[in-house]
Amino acid sequence: MVVDERVSVRTTAAGSPLEFEWRARHYRRTELPLRFFTRRPWWTEQNRIQKGIGAQVLETEMWRVTAAGRGRSAERVFELTHEDSHWRLSRILG
């Protein structure tokens, strides 16, 4: 399910997501998250990116996090996007 909503994330000292809040619900990771990078849709943003900056400006940091809500909530897999200092919930996979 595609979500694309801003979330509040608390991270470890190393920067990986530990817990997050979405729609007034608190989720805490239950496994180590997976970090990966995707390419931003450059074809929609090319006029906004200054030439010569480098390929990294097109990369988006993603985290696949298995987490559960408080109480007896079942585990679900979430994809969080981290750009600049902002976090977004991109998708719920399970």
A tleap script that builds the chain and sets N, CA, C and O, in Angstrom:
source leaprc.protein.ff14SB
mol = sequence {
  NMET VAL VAL ASP GLU ARG VAL SER VAL ARG
  THR THR ALA ALA GLY SER PRO LEU GLU PHE
  GLU TRP ARG ALA ARG HIE TYR ARG ARG THR
  GLU LEU PRO LEU ARG PHE PHE THR ARG ARG
  PRO TRP TRP THR GLU GLN ASN ARG ILE GLN
  LYS GLY ILE GLY ALA GLN VAL LEU GLU THR
  GLU MET TRP ARG VAL THR ALA ALA GLY ARG
  GLY ARG SER ALA GLU ARG VAL PHE GLU LEU
  THR HIE GLU ASP SER HIE TRP ARG LEU SER
  ARG ILE LEU CGLY
}
set mol.1.N position { 0.845 -1.174 0.000 }
set mol.1.CA position { 0.000 0.000 0.000 }
set mol.1.C position { 0.894 1.242 0.000 }
set mol.1.O position { 1.752 1.385 0.871 }
set mol.2.N position { 0.705 2.119 -0.947 }
set mol.2.CA position { 1.464 3.372 -1.017 }
set mol.2.C position { 0.843 4.367 -0.041 }
set mol.2.O position { -0.376 4.536 -0.005 }
set mol.3.N position { 1.693 5.024 0.751 }
set mol.3.CA position { 1.204 5.946 1.778 }
set mol.3.C position { 1.671 7.372 1.506 }
set mol.3.O position { 0.838 8.259 1.321 }
set mol.4.N position { 2.983 7.616 1.478 }
set mol.4.CA position { 3.593 8.924 1.256 }
set mol.4.C position { 3.093 9.992 2.234 }
set mol.4.O position { 2.528 11.010 1.835 }
set mol.5.N position { 3.320 9.728 3.539 }
set mol.5.CA position { 2.955 10.686 4.592 }
set mol.5.C position { 4.155 10.925 5.499 }
set mol.5.O position { 4.967 10.029 5.731 }
set mol.6.N position { 4.249 12.133 6.001 }
set mol.6.CA position { 5.335 12.499 6.906 }
set mol.6.C position { 5.153 11.766 8.236 }
set mol.6.O position { 4.033 11.621 8.728 }
set mol.7.N position { 6.276 11.302 8.816 }
set mol.7.CA position { 6.249 10.631 10.109 }
set mol.7.C position { 7.345 11.188 10.994 }
set mol.7.O position { 8.327 11.754 10.514 }
set mol.8.N position { 7.164 11.021 12.281 }
set mol.8.CA position { 8.179 11.394 13.261 }
set mol.8.C position { 8.954 10.131 13.601 }
set mol.8.O position { 8.358 9.116 13.961 }
set mol.9.N position { 10.286 10.185 13.488 }
set mol.9.CA position { 11.120 8.998 13.676 }
set mol.9.C position { 12.169 9.268 14.749 }
set mol.9.O position { 12.795 10.328 14.774 }
set mol.10.N position { 12.348 8.293 15.631 }
set mol.10.CA position { 13.447 8.329 16.596 }
set mol.10.C position { 14.458 7.294 16.129 }
set mol.10.O position { 14.104 6.151 15.840 }
set mol.11.N position { 15.726 7.706 16.058 }
set mol.11.CA position { 16.778 6.842 15.517 }
set mol.11.C position { 17.777 6.438 16.591 }
set mol.11.O position { 17.815 7.003 17.684 }
set mol.12.N position { 18.580 5.448 16.245 }
set mol.12.CA position { 19.713 5.065 17.088 }
set mol.12.C position { 20.806 6.108 16.889 }
set mol.12.O position { 20.676 7.001 16.052 }
set mol.13.N position { 21.873 5.991 17.653 }
set mol.13.CA position { 23.012 6.911 17.495 }
set mol.13.C position { 23.627 6.786 16.107 }
set mol.13.O position { 24.203 7.747 15.597 }
set mol.14.N position { 23.510 5.605 15.488 }
set mol.14.CA position { 24.050 5.382 14.147 }
set mol.14.C position { 23.114 5.881 13.048 }
set mol.14.O position { 23.498 5.891 11.879 }
set mol.15.N position { 21.902 6.294 13.396 }
set mol.15.CA position { 20.986 6.859 12.416 }
set mol.15.C position { 19.931 5.925 11.864 }
set mol.15.O position { 19.165 6.322 10.985 }
set mol.16.N position { 19.865 4.685 12.355 }
set mol.16.CA position { 18.824 3.782 11.847 }
set mol.16.C position { 17.545 3.960 12.654 }
set mol.16.O position { 17.604 4.234 13.853 }
set mol.17.N position { 16.389 3.808 12.013 }
set mol.17.CA position { 15.112 4.002 12.712 }
set mol.17.C position { 14.932 3.003 13.856 }
set mol.17.O position { 15.177 1.807 13.699 }
set mol.18.N position { 14.504 3.510 14.990 }
set mol.18.CA position { 14.236 2.688 16.155 }
set mol.18.C position { 12.721 2.588 16.384 }
set mol.18.O position { 12.185 1.518 16.673 }
set mol.19.N position { 12.056 3.736 16.244 }
set mol.19.CA position { 10.605 3.785 16.385 }
set mol.19.C position { 10.070 4.987 15.623 }
set mol.19.O position { 10.806 5.930 15.333 }
set mol.20.N position { 8.782 4.946 15.303 }
set mol.20.CA position { 8.187 6.069 14.590 }
set mol.20.C position { 6.714 6.201 14.959 }
set mol.20.O position { 6.091 5.271 15.472 }
set mol.21.N position { 6.181 7.380 14.684 }
set mol.21.CA position { 4.775 7.657 14.950 }
set mol.21.C position { 4.092 7.994 13.635 }
set mol.21.O position { 4.565 8.833 12.870 }
set mol.22.N position { 2.975 7.329 13.385 }
set mol.22.CA position { 2.195 7.545 12.172 }
set mol.22.C position { 0.720 7.511 12.514 }
set mol.22.O position { 0.236 6.552 13.115 }
set mol.23.N position { 0.008 8.554 12.134 }
set mol.23.CA position { -1.428 8.674 12.394 }
set mol.23.C position { -1.753 8.418 13.861 }
set mol.23.O position { -2.664 7.659 14.190 }
set mol.24.N position { -0.993 9.063 14.725 }
set mol.24.CA position { -1.178 9.025 16.179 }
set mol.24.C position { -0.966 7.635 16.780 }
set mol.24.O position { -1.396 7.374 17.903 }
set mol.25.N position { -0.307 6.745 16.038 }
set mol.25.CA position { 0.045 5.420 16.568 }
set mol.25.C position { 1.560 5.309 16.624 }
set mol.25.O position { 2.269 5.801 15.748 }
set mol.26.N position { 2.033 4.660 17.661 }
set mol.26.CA position { 3.460 4.513 17.905 }
set mol.26.C position { 3.888 3.112 17.480 }
set mol.26.O position { 3.279 2.123 17.889 }
set mol.27.N position { 4.944 3.024 16.654 }
set mol.27.CA position { 5.477 1.750 16.175 }
set mol.27.C position { 6.931 1.631 16.587 }
set mol.27.O position { 7.687 2.600 16.517 }
set mol.28.N position { 7.320 0.432 17.019 }
set mol.28.CA position { 8.708 0.169 17.408 }
set mol.28.C position { 9.228 -0.995 16.582 }
set mol.28.O position { 8.542 -2.002 16.407 }
set mol.29.N position { 10.448 -0.849 16.077 }
set mol.29.CA position { 11.002 -1.909 15.234 }
set mol.29.C position { 11.192 -3.184 16.053 }
set mol.29.O position { 11.473 -3.141 17.251 }
set mol.30.N position { 11.032 -4.306 15.378 }
set mol.30.CA position { 11.173 -5.603 16.031 }
set mol.30.C position { 12.361 -6.384 15.478 }
set mol.30.O position { 12.738 -7.415 16.035 }
set mol.31.N position { 12.949 -5.902 14.394 }
set mol.31.CA position { 14.130 -6.515 13.781 }
set mol.31.C position { 15.055 -5.395 13.319 }
set mol.31.O position { 14.657 -4.231 13.264 }
set mol.32.N position { 16.277 -5.751 12.993 }
set mol.32.CA position { 17.185 -4.747 12.438 }
set mol.32.C position { 16.667 -4.308 11.075 }
set mol.32.O position { 16.303 -5.152 10.256 }
set mol.33.N position { 16.626 -2.998 10.817 }
set mol.33.CA position { 16.120 -2.522 9.534 }
set mol.33.C position { 17.137 -2.690 8.408 }
set mol.33.O position { 18.335 -2.836 8.650 }
set mol.34.N position { 16.644 -2.668 7.196 }
set mol.34.CA position { 17.477 -2.767 5.998 }
set mol.34.C position { 17.558 -1.391 5.348 }
set mol.34.O position { 16.534 -0.776 5.050 }
set mol.35.N position { 18.773 -0.913 5.131 }
set mol.35.CA position { 18.985 0.387 4.491 }
set mol.35.C position { 19.361 0.163 3.030 }
set mol.35.O position { 20.178 -0.702 2.713 }
set mol.36.N position { 18.752 0.959 2.139 }
set mol.36.CA position { 19.103 0.905 0.730 }
set mol.36.C position { 18.821 2.267 0.108 }
set mol.36.O position { 18.244 3.147 0.747 }
set mol.37.N position { 19.232 2.427 -1.136 }
set mol.37.CA position { 19.042 3.701 -1.825 }
set mol.37.C position { 18.281 3.479 -3.122 }
set mol.37.O position { 18.475 2.470 -3.799 }
set mol.38.N position { 17.421 4.417 -3.463 }
set mol.38.CA position { 16.714 4.391 -4.739 }
set mol.38.C position { 16.997 5.701 -5.455 }
set mol.38.O position { 17.497 6.655 -4.859 }
set mol.39.N position { 16.679 5.734 -6.710 }
set mol.39.CA position { 16.843 6.967 -7.498 }
set mol.39.C position { 15.557 7.774 -7.469 }
set mol.39.O position { 14.462 7.234 -7.622 }
set mol.40.N position { 15.708 9.054 -7.276 }
set mol.40.CA position { 14.561 9.949 -7.357 }
set mol.40.C position { 14.135 10.062 -8.812 }
set mol.40.O position { 14.945 9.835 -9.710 }
set mol.41.N position { 12.885 10.408 -9.058 }
set mol.41.CA position { 12.417 10.541 -10.450 }
set mol.41.C position { 13.016 11.788 -11.111 }
set mol.41.O position { 12.383 12.843 -11.155 }
set mol.42.N position { 14.234 11.652 -11.618 }
set mol.42.CA position { 14.953 12.794 -12.181 }
set mol.42.C position { 14.199 13.444 -13.325 }
set mol.42.O position { 14.344 14.645 -13.552 }
set mol.43.N position { 13.399 12.680 -14.048 }
set mol.43.CA position { 12.678 13.231 -15.196 }
set mol.43.C position { 11.622 14.251 -14.769 }
set mol.43.O position { 11.180 15.057 -15.588 }
set mol.44.N position { 11.210 14.228 -13.492 }
set mol.44.CA position { 10.256 15.230 -13.007 }
set mol.44.C position { 10.959 16.336 -12.236 }
set mol.44.O position { 10.345 17.356 -11.925 }
set mol.45.N position { 12.242 16.149 -11.921 }
set mol.45.CA position { 12.961 17.103 -11.091 }
set mol.45.C position { 14.180 17.711 -11.773 }
set mol.45.O position { 14.864 18.538 -11.170 }
set mol.46.N position { 14.467 17.332 -12.996 }
set mol.46.CA position { 15.722 17.744 -13.610 }
set mol.46.C position { 15.909 19.249 -13.675 }
set mol.46.O position { 17.047 19.716 -13.647 }
set mol.47.N position { 14.844 20.022 -13.760 }
set mol.47.CA position { 14.985 21.477 -13.811 }
set mol.47.C position { 15.323 22.068 -12.452 }
set mol.47.O position { 15.741 23.222 -12.370 }
set mol.48.N position { 15.148 21.293 -11.380 }
set mol.48.CA position { 15.396 21.791 -10.033 }
set mol.48.C position { 16.744 21.351 -9.479 }
set mol.48.O position { 17.101 21.738 -8.367 }
set mol.49.N position { 17.486 20.568 -10.211 }
set mol.49.CA position { 18.774 20.084 -9.731 }
set mol.49.C position { 19.892 20.799 -10.487 }
set mol.49.O position { 19.950 20.776 -11.717 }
set mol.50.N position { 20.757 21.417 -9.736 }
set mol.50.CA position { 21.864 22.162 -10.337 }
set mol.50.C position { 22.851 21.210 -10.995 }
set mol.50.O position { 23.217 20.190 -10.410 }
set mol.51.N position { 23.276 21.530 -12.186 }
set mol.51.CA position { 24.245 20.696 -12.904 }
set mol.51.C position { 25.574 20.654 -12.166 }
set mol.51.O position { 26.007 21.633 -11.560 }
set mol.52.N position { 26.208 19.480 -12.238 }
set mol.52.CA position { 27.526 19.319 -11.657 }
set mol.52.C position { 27.564 18.949 -10.194 }
set mol.52.O position { 28.648 18.799 -9.629 }
set mol.53.N position { 26.421 18.797 -9.564 }
set mol.53.CA position { 26.395 18.460 -8.137 }
set mol.53.C position { 26.810 17.013 -7.915 }
set mol.53.O position { 27.494 16.714 -6.936 }
set mol.54.N position { 26.411 16.112 -8.800 }
set mol.54.CA position { 26.778 14.705 -8.668 }
set mol.54.C position { 25.563 13.807 -8.561 }
set mol.54.O position { 24.449 14.260 -8.302 }
set mol.55.N position { 25.804 12.526 -8.765 }
set mol.55.CA position { 24.721 11.540 -8.790 }
set mol.55.C position { 24.043 11.388 -7.436 }
set mol.55.O position { 22.856 11.067 -7.384 }
set mol.56.N position { 24.766 11.610 -6.330 }
set mol.56.CA position { 24.183 11.387 -5.010 }
set mol.56.C position { 22.957 12.261 -4.740 }
set mol.56.O position { 22.122 11.912 -3.906 }
set mol.57.N position { 22.844 13.379 -5.432 }
set mol.57.CA position { 21.686 14.245 -5.228 }
set mol.57.C position { 20.404 13.567 -5.725 }
set mol.57.O position { 19.305 13.930 -5.308 }
set mol.58.N position { 20.549 12.599 -6.604 }
set mol.58.CA position { 19.391 11.880 -7.117 }
set mol.58.C position { 19.023 10.661 -6.272 }
set mol.58.O position { 17.987 10.038 -6.503 }
set mol.59.N position { 19.857 10.322 -5.306 }
set mol.59.CA position { 19.600 9.144 -4.495 }
set mol.59.C position { 18.747 9.477 -3.281 }
set mol.59.O position { 18.897 10.533 -2.666 }
set mol.60.N position { 17.855 8.563 -2.952 }
set mol.60.CA position { 17.000 8.694 -1.790 }
set mol.60.C position { 17.310 7.558 -0.826 }
set mol.60.O position { 17.322 6.390 -1.216 }
set mol.61.N position { 17.558 7.900 0.424 }
set mol.61.CA position { 17.825 6.895 1.445 }
set mol.61.C position { 16.507 6.263 1.881 }
set mol.61.O position { 15.557 6.960 2.240 }
set mol.62.N position { 16.465 4.945 1.845 }
set mol.62.CA position { 15.257 4.194 2.221 }
set mol.62.C position { 15.603 3.224 3.346 }
set mol.62.O position { 16.731 2.744 3.453 }
set mol.63.N position { 14.610 2.953 4.175 }
set mol.63.CA position { 14.757 1.976 5.252 }
set mol.63.C position { 13.549 1.056 5.222 }
set mol.63.O position { 12.411 1.526 5.231 }
set mol.64.N position { 13.783 -0.242 5.187 }
set mol.64.CA position { 12.705 -1.233 5.307 }
set mol.64.C position { 12.712 -1.697 6.761 }
set mol.64.O position { 13.680 -2.295 7.233 }
set mol.65.N position { 11.614 -1.410 7.462 }
set mol.65.CA position { 11.541 -1.624 8.904 }
set mol.65.C position { 10.387 -2.564 9.237 }
set mol.65.O position { 9.248 -2.324 8.837 }
set mol.66.N position { 10.684 -3.627 9.965 }
set mol.66.CA position { 9.645 -4.490 10.515 }
set mol.66.C position { 9.331 -3.943 11.896 }
set mol.66.O position { 10.220 -3.837 12.740 }
set mol.67.N position { 8.068 -3.594 12.131 }
set mol.67.CA position { 7.691 -2.949 13.385 }
set mol.67.C position { 6.295 -3.381 13.798 }
set mol.67.O position { 5.512 -3.893 12.998 }
set mol.68.N position { 6.013 -3.159 15.067 }
set mol.68.CA position { 4.686 -3.450 15.611 }
set mol.68.C position { 4.234 -2.268 16.445 }
set mol.68.O position { 5.046 -1.556 17.035 }
set mol.69.N position { 2.937 -2.072 16.483 }
set mol.69.CA position { 2.372 -1.016 17.309 }
set mol.69.C position { 2.334 -1.449 18.756 }
set mol.69.O position { 2.609 -2.607 19.070 }
set mol.70.N position { 1.997 -0.534 19.635 }
set mol.70.CA position { 1.887 -0.872 21.061 }
set mol.70.C position { 0.761 -1.873 21.273 }
set mol.70.O position { -0.176 -1.960 20.480 }
set mol.71.N position { 0.876 -2.622 22.357 }
set mol.71.CA position { -0.153 -3.609 22.654 }
set mol.71.C position { 0.106 -4.893 21.896 }
set mol.71.O position { 1.251 -5.330 21.777 }
set mol.72.N position { -0.932 -5.488 21.394 }
set mol.72.CA position { -0.800 -6.775 20.696 }
set mol.72.C position { -0.913 -6.619 19.190 }
set mol.72.O position { -1.435 -7.502 18.509 }
set mol.73.N position { -0.445 -5.537 18.684 }
set mol.73.CA position { -0.484 -5.284 17.246 }
set mol.73.C position { 0.449 -6.241 16.506 }
set mol.73.O position { 1.552 -6.523 16.972 }
set mol.74.N position { 0.008 -6.730 15.369 }
set mol.74.CA position { 0.831 -7.621 14.552 }
set mol.74.C position { 1.973 -6.846 13.911 }
set mol.74.O position { 1.865 -5.644 13.669 }
set mol.75.N position { 3.060 -7.545 13.640 }
set mol.75.CA position { 4.184 -6.934 12.930 }
set mol.75.C position { 3.779 -6.627 11.500 }
set mol.75.O position { 3.016 -7.361 10.873 }
set mol.76.N position { 4.314 -5.519 11.006 }
set mol.76.CA position { 4.124 -5.132 9.610 }
set mol.76.C position { 5.458 -4.635 9.091 }
set mol.76.O position { 6.339 -4.270 9.870 }
set mol.77.N position { 5.607 -4.622 7.782 }
set mol.77.CA position { 6.835 -4.130 7.154 }
set mol.77.C position { 6.535 -2.772 6.531 }
set mol.77.O position { 5.606 -2.629 5.736 }
set mol.78.N position { 7.333 -1.782 6.905 }
set mol.78.CA position { 7.157 -0.406 6.455 }
set mol.78.C position { 8.397 0.029 5.685 }
set mol.78.O position { 9.505 -0.417 5.982 }
set mol.79.N position { 8.211 0.891 4.708 }
set mol.79.CA position { 9.341 1.529 4.038 }
set mol.79.C position { 9.319 3.007 4.383 }
set mol.79.O position { 8.354 3.719 4.106 }
set mol.80.N position { 10.417 3.453 4.999 }
set mol.80.CA position { 10.575 4.851 5.380 }
set mol.80.C position { 11.592 5.502 4.463 }
set mol.80.O position { 12.604 4.898 4.110 }
set mol.81.N position { 11.316 6.737 4.083 }
set mol.81.CA position { 12.210 7.522 3.241 }
set mol.81.C position { 12.827 8.619 4.096 }
set mol.81.O position { 12.132 9.287 4.862 }
set mol.82.N position { 14.137 8.799 3.961 }
set mol.82.CA position { 14.831 9.840 4.708 }
set mol.82.C position { 15.531 10.772 3.724 }
set mol.82.O position { 16.483 10.374 3.052 }
set mol.83.N position { 15.058 12.007 3.644 }
set mol.83.CA position { 15.670 13.028 2.787 }
set mol.83.C position { 15.872 14.281 3.617 }
set mol.83.O position { 14.958 14.749 4.296 }
set mol.84.N position { 17.072 14.813 3.554 }
set mol.84.CA position { 17.446 15.965 4.372 }
set mol.84.C position { 17.195 15.586 5.825 }
set mol.84.O position { 17.765 14.604 6.302 }
set mol.85.N position { 16.374 16.318 6.530 }
set mol.85.CA position { 16.053 15.959 7.917 }
set mol.85.C position { 14.621 15.445 8.035 }
set mol.85.O position { 14.092 15.336 9.141 }
set mol.86.N position { 13.991 15.128 6.904 }
set mol.86.CA position { 12.588 14.716 6.905 }
set mol.86.C position { 12.444 13.213 6.697 }
set mol.86.O position { 13.192 12.601 5.936 }
set mol.87.N position { 11.481 12.641 7.379 }
set mol.87.CA position { 11.138 11.233 7.234 }
set mol.87.C position { 9.721 11.118 6.705 }
set mol.87.O position { 8.836 11.877 7.100 }
set mol.88.N position { 9.508 10.155 5.798 }
set mol.88.CA position { 8.179 9.885 5.247 }
set mol.88.C position { 7.942 8.381 5.264 }
set mol.88.O position { 8.852 7.589 5.022 }
set mol.89.N position { 6.727 8.015 5.548 }
set mol.89.CA position { 6.319 6.626 5.371 }
set mol.89.C position { 5.911 6.509 3.920 }
set mol.89.O position { 4.952 7.152 3.493 }
set mol.90.N position { 6.626 5.697 3.152 }
set mol.90.CA position { 6.371 5.558 1.723 }
set mol.90.C position { 5.374 4.455 1.408 }
set mol.90.O position { 4.431 4.642 0.639 }
set mol.91.N position { 5.609 3.291 2.027 }
set mol.91.CA position { 4.750 2.146 1.731 }
set mol.91.C position { 4.623 1.237 2.943 }
set mol.91.O position { 5.485 1.218 3.822 }
set mol.92.N position { 3.537 0.490 2.970 }
set mol.92.CA position { 3.360 -0.594 3.930 }
set mol.92.C position { 3.314 -1.860 3.097 }
set mol.92.O position { 2.467 -2.011 2.217 }
set mol.93.N position { 4.239 -2.770 3.386 }
set mol.93.CA position { 4.369 -3.980 2.580 }
set mol.93.C position { 3.634 -5.175 3.160 }
set mol.93.O position { 3.282 -6.089 2.416 }
set mol.94.N position { 3.400 -5.198 4.420 }
set mol.94.CA position { 2.744 -6.365 5.002 }
set mol.94.C position { 2.126 -6.075 6.324 }
set mol.94.O position { 1.536 -6.965 6.937 }
savepdb mol mol.pdb
quit
